Coordinates of C-alpha atoms in Angstrom, one line a residue:
Chain R
X1 CA 165.0 71.2 203.1
X2 CA 167.2 71.5 206.2
X3 CA 170.3 72.9 206.8
X4 CA 173.1 73.6 209.6
X5 CA 175.6 76.2 208.8
X6 CA 178.7 76.0 211.4
X7 CA 181.2 78.7 209.8
X8 CA 184.4 78.6 211.5
X9 CA 186.5 75.1 210.5
X10 CA 189.2 76.0 213.5
X11 CA 188.7 77.9 216.8
X12 CA 191.9 78.4 218.9
X13 CA 190.7 79.4 222.8
X14 CA 193.3 79.0 225.8
X15 CA 192.4 76.8 228.2
X16 CA 190.7 78.2 230.8
X17 CA 189.4 81.3 228.8
X18 CA 185.4 80.7 227.6
X19 CA 184.5 79.0 224.1
X20 CA 181.8 79.2 222.3
X21 CA 181.1 77.4 218.7
X22 CA 178.7 78.7 216.4
X23 CA 175.8 77.1 214.3
X24 CA 172.8 78.3 212.8
X25 CA 171.3 76.4 210.7
X26 CA 167.5 76.1 209.0
X27 CA 163.8 74.1 209.0
X28 CA 160.4 75.2 207.7
X29 CA 159.1 74.1 211.3
X30 CA 159.9 74.6 214.7
X31 CA 163.8 72.2 214.8
X32 CA 165.0 69.9 217.0
X33 CA 169.2 70.5 217.3
X34 CA 171.6 68.0 218.7
X35 CA 175.5 69.0 218.4
X36 CA 177.9 65.6 218.7
X37 CA 181.6 65.7 219.6
X38 CA 184.3 63.4 217.4
X39 CA 187.6 62.5 219.3
X40 CA 189.5 61.7 217.3
X41 CA 189.5 57.8 215.5
X42 CA 186.1 57.3 217.4
X43 CA 182.5 57.4 216.6
X44 CA 180.4 60.5 217.6
X45 CA 179.5 61.2 221.4
X46 CA 175.8 63.0 222.0
X47 CA 176.8 66.7 224.3
X48 CA 173.3 68.3 224.0
X49 CA 169.6 68.7 222.2
X50 CA 166.8 71.4 222.4
X51 CA 163.6 69.9 221.1
X52 CA 161.7 72.6 223.5
X53 CA 161.5 74.6 226.3
X54 CA 164.1 76.4 228.2
X55 CA 165.6 77.8 225.6
X56 CA 169.1 77.7 227.2
X57 CA 170.5 73.7 227.4
X58 CA 173.4 71.8 230.1
X59 CA 175.0 68.9 228.3
X60 CA 177.1 66.4 229.1
X61 CA 181.0 67.9 230.2
X62 CA 180.1 70.9 231.2
X63 CA 178.9 72.5 227.4
X64 CA 175.6 74.7 227.6
X65 CA 174.0 75.9 223.8
X66 CA 172.0 78.3 223.4
X67 CA 168.7 77.6 221.2
X68 CA 167.9 81.7 219.8
X69 CA 164.7 81.2 217.6
X70 CA 164.6 85.1 216.5
X71 CA 168.3 84.9 215.1
X72 CA 168.1 80.6 213.6
X73 CA 171.0 79.9 216.0
X74 CA 172.5 77.2 218.4
X75 CA 176.1 78.1 220.0
X76 CA 177.8 75.4 222.0
X77 CA 179.8 77.3 224.8
X78 CA 181.4 76.7 228.0
X79 CA 182.1 79.0 230.7
X80 CA 186.1 77.4 231.1
X81 CA 187.8 75.4 228.5
X82 CA 189.8 72.6 228.5
X83 CA 193.1 70.8 226.8
X84 CA 190.7 67.8 226.7
X85 CA 188.1 69.9 224.8
X86 CA 190.1 69.8 222.0
X87 CA 187.6 68.2 219.2
X88 CA 185.7 68.3 216.6
X89 CA 182.1 69.1 216.9
X90 CA 179.1 69.2 215.1
X91 CA 175.9 70.4 214.9
X92 CA 173.0 68.7 213.4
X93 CA 168.8 69.2 213.0
X94 CA 166.5 67.3 212.8
X95 CA 163.4 68.8 211.4
X96 CA 160.1 67.8 213.2
X97 CA 158.7 67.0 209.3
X98 CA 161.9 65.3 207.0
X99 CA 160.8 62.2 209.4
X100 CA 164.2 60.6 211.6
X101 CA 167.0 62.2 209.3
X102 CA 169.3 64.0 210.5
X103 CA 171.7 66.7 208.8
X104 CA 174.6 67.5 210.4
X105 CA 176.9 70.5 209.5
X106 CA 180.4 70.9 208.7
X107 CA 182.2 70.5 212.0
X108 CA 184.7 72.9 214.1
X109 CA 187.9 72.0 214.9
X110 CA 188.1 73.0 218.3
X111 CA 191.6 73.6 220.2
X112 CA 192.8 74.4 223.6
X113 CA 195.3 75.1 224.3
X114 CA 197.3 75.9 227.4
Chain X
X1 CA 180.0 47.1 227.2
X2 CA 179.9 48.1 223.9
X3 CA 176.4 50.0 223.0
X4 CA 176.9 50.0 219.3
X5 CA 180.1 47.9 217.7
X6 CA 181.1 47.6 214.2
X7 CA 183.4 44.7 212.1
X8 CA 185.6 45.2 211.0
X9 CA 187.4 48.6 212.2
X10 CA 189.5 48.9 209.3
X11 CA 189.3 47.8 205.5
X12 CA 191.2 47.8 202.9
X13 CA 190.8 46.3 199.2
X14 CA 191.1 46.7 195.7
X15 CA 188.7 48.4 193.2
X16 CA 186.3 45.9 191.8
X17 CA 185.9 44.1 195.4
X18 CA 182.0 42.9 197.3
X19 CA 182.5 44.0 200.9
X20 CA 180.9 43.7 203.3
X21 CA 180.6 46.0 207.2
X22 CA 178.4 44.6 210.6
X23 CA 176.8 46.8 213.3
X24 CA 174.9 45.6 216.4
X25 CA 173.1 47.4 218.8
X26 CA 172.4 46.0 222.2
X27 CA 170.6 49.4 223.9
X28 CA 167.5 47.8 222.5
X29 CA 166.3 50.9 220.2
X30 CA 163.8 50.7 217.0
X31 CA 165.9 52.6 214.6
X32 CA 169.8 52.0 213.5
X33 CA 171.4 54.1 210.4
X34 CA 174.4 54.5 208.3
X35 CA 176.8 57.4 208.3
X36 CA 179.5 58.2 205.2
X37 CA 182.5 60.5 206.8
X38 CA 184.6 61.4 203.7
X39 CA 188.4 62.8 204.1
X40 CA 187.0 66.2 204.9
X41 CA 184.9 64.8 207.8
X42 CA 181.4 65.6 206.1
X43 CA 178.9 63.2 208.0
X44 CA 175.8 62.3 205.6
X45 CA 173.1 60.2 206.0
X46 CA 173.2 57.0 204.1
X47 CA 170.5 54.5 205.1
X48 CA 167.8 54.3 208.1
X49 CA 166.1 51.2 208.9
X50 CA 163.6 51.1 211.6
X51 CA 162.7 47.5 212.8
X52 CA 164.2 46.2 209.9
X53 CA 161.6 48.6 207.8
X54 CA 163.7 51.6 205.1
X55 CA 162.5 53.8 205.6
X56 CA 165.0 56.8 204.5
X57 CA 167.1 56.0 201.5
X58 CA 169.7 58.8 200.4
X59 CA 170.9 59.1 197.2
X60 CA 173.2 56.3 197.3
X61 CA 174.3 54.5 194.0
X62 CA 173.1 51.0 194.0
X63 CA 176.2 49.7 194.3
X64 CA 175.5 49.5 198.5
X65 CA 172.9 48.0 199.7
X66 CA 171.9 48.0 203.5
X67 CA 170.4 44.4 204.8
X68 CA 168.4 44.7 209.1
X69 CA 168.1 40.9 209.9
X70 CA 166.0 41.8 213.0
X71 CA 166.5 45.8 214.8
X72 CA 169.7 45.2 216.6
X73 CA 171.6 44.6 213.4
X74 CA 172.5 46.6 210.4
X75 CA 174.5 45.5 207.8
X76 CA 176.2 47.5 204.6
X77 CA 177.1 45.3 201.6
X78 CA 179.1 47.1 198.6
X79 CA 179.5 46.2 195.1
X80 CA 182.4 47.0 192.6
X81 CA 184.1 49.2 194.7
X82 CA 184.9 51.8 193.6
X83 CA 188.0 54.4 194.5
X84 CA 186.0 57.3 195.8
X85 CA 184.1 54.1 198.6
X86 CA 186.9 55.2 201.2
X87 CA 185.6 57.5 203.5
X88 CA 184.8 56.0 207.8
X89 CA 181.1 54.6 207.6
X90 CA 179.1 55.1 210.7
X91 CA 176.5 53.0 211.9
X92 CA 174.2 54.5 214.4
X93 CA 171.3 53.8 216.5
X94 CA 168.4 55.3 218.1
X95 CA 165.0 54.7 220.1
X96 CA 162.7 57.3 217.8
X97 CA 159.0 55.6 218.4
X98 CA 157.8 55.3 221.9
X99 CA 154.3 56.0 223.3
X100 CA 151.6 58.4 221.2
X101 CA 154.6 59.3 219.0
X102 CA 158.6 59.6 217.9
X103 CA 160.8 60.7 220.7
X104 CA 163.7 62.5 218.9
X105 CA 166.1 60.7 221.3
X106 CA 169.9 61.0 219.9
X107 CA 171.5 58.7 218.1
X108 CA 174.4 56.6 219.4
X109 CA 177.3 56.0 217.1
X110 CA 179.9 53.0 216.5
X111 CA 183.0 53.0 216.2
X112 CA 183.3 53.6 212.9
X113 CA 184.9 51.1 209.8
X114 CA 187.5 52.9 207.8
X115 CA 187.2 51.5 204.1
X116 CA 190.5 52.5 201.7
X117 CA 189.5 51.2 198.4
X118 CA 192.8 50.8 196.4

């Protein structure tokens, strides 16, 4: 069965500093990995995905993520955080052998402070 | 133009009642989903339909019955509501199949329906 772990419930970072939101996954085959963001009282918005190809994936709003197969990780990063990045971030995995089922992590609350 | 829309946005009802949530997508996608997000923000898939055909049915009480009248609409009917059904329900859509196989495209989410059962 596929699963995703986001080990940090909350990440605090100062505006202008780099940020990292961690994600590790478990699937039976090659994973398809996604990051979504949820602002308060809103639906989830897609940020980026890794399907195949380059391990460094660039997405919306200056975010990027690095796929690391040996560490089964897909950490979300941004070189310089903004206060407006404060939101709930979800990592998700899709097992190619598992149909179109997307399994989400428990979410990480990112708080960017001035 | 809203890509994935849900009605109502808020739903407050008594235990034992029956209620429905509607979802529509204007993206031309072939697959739609229902997710439940609980009070701890855990997000779990409930159902998935592809071209009106049920393809994912997670372990959900049979009080929950999805219906897809066409590929642009996926409604969720809940019978005999219980306190534990209180949550935010999200509809989503994606284009799953393209010529030659699956696309693995991202899903687009609606704004959510906050259901409160009293």
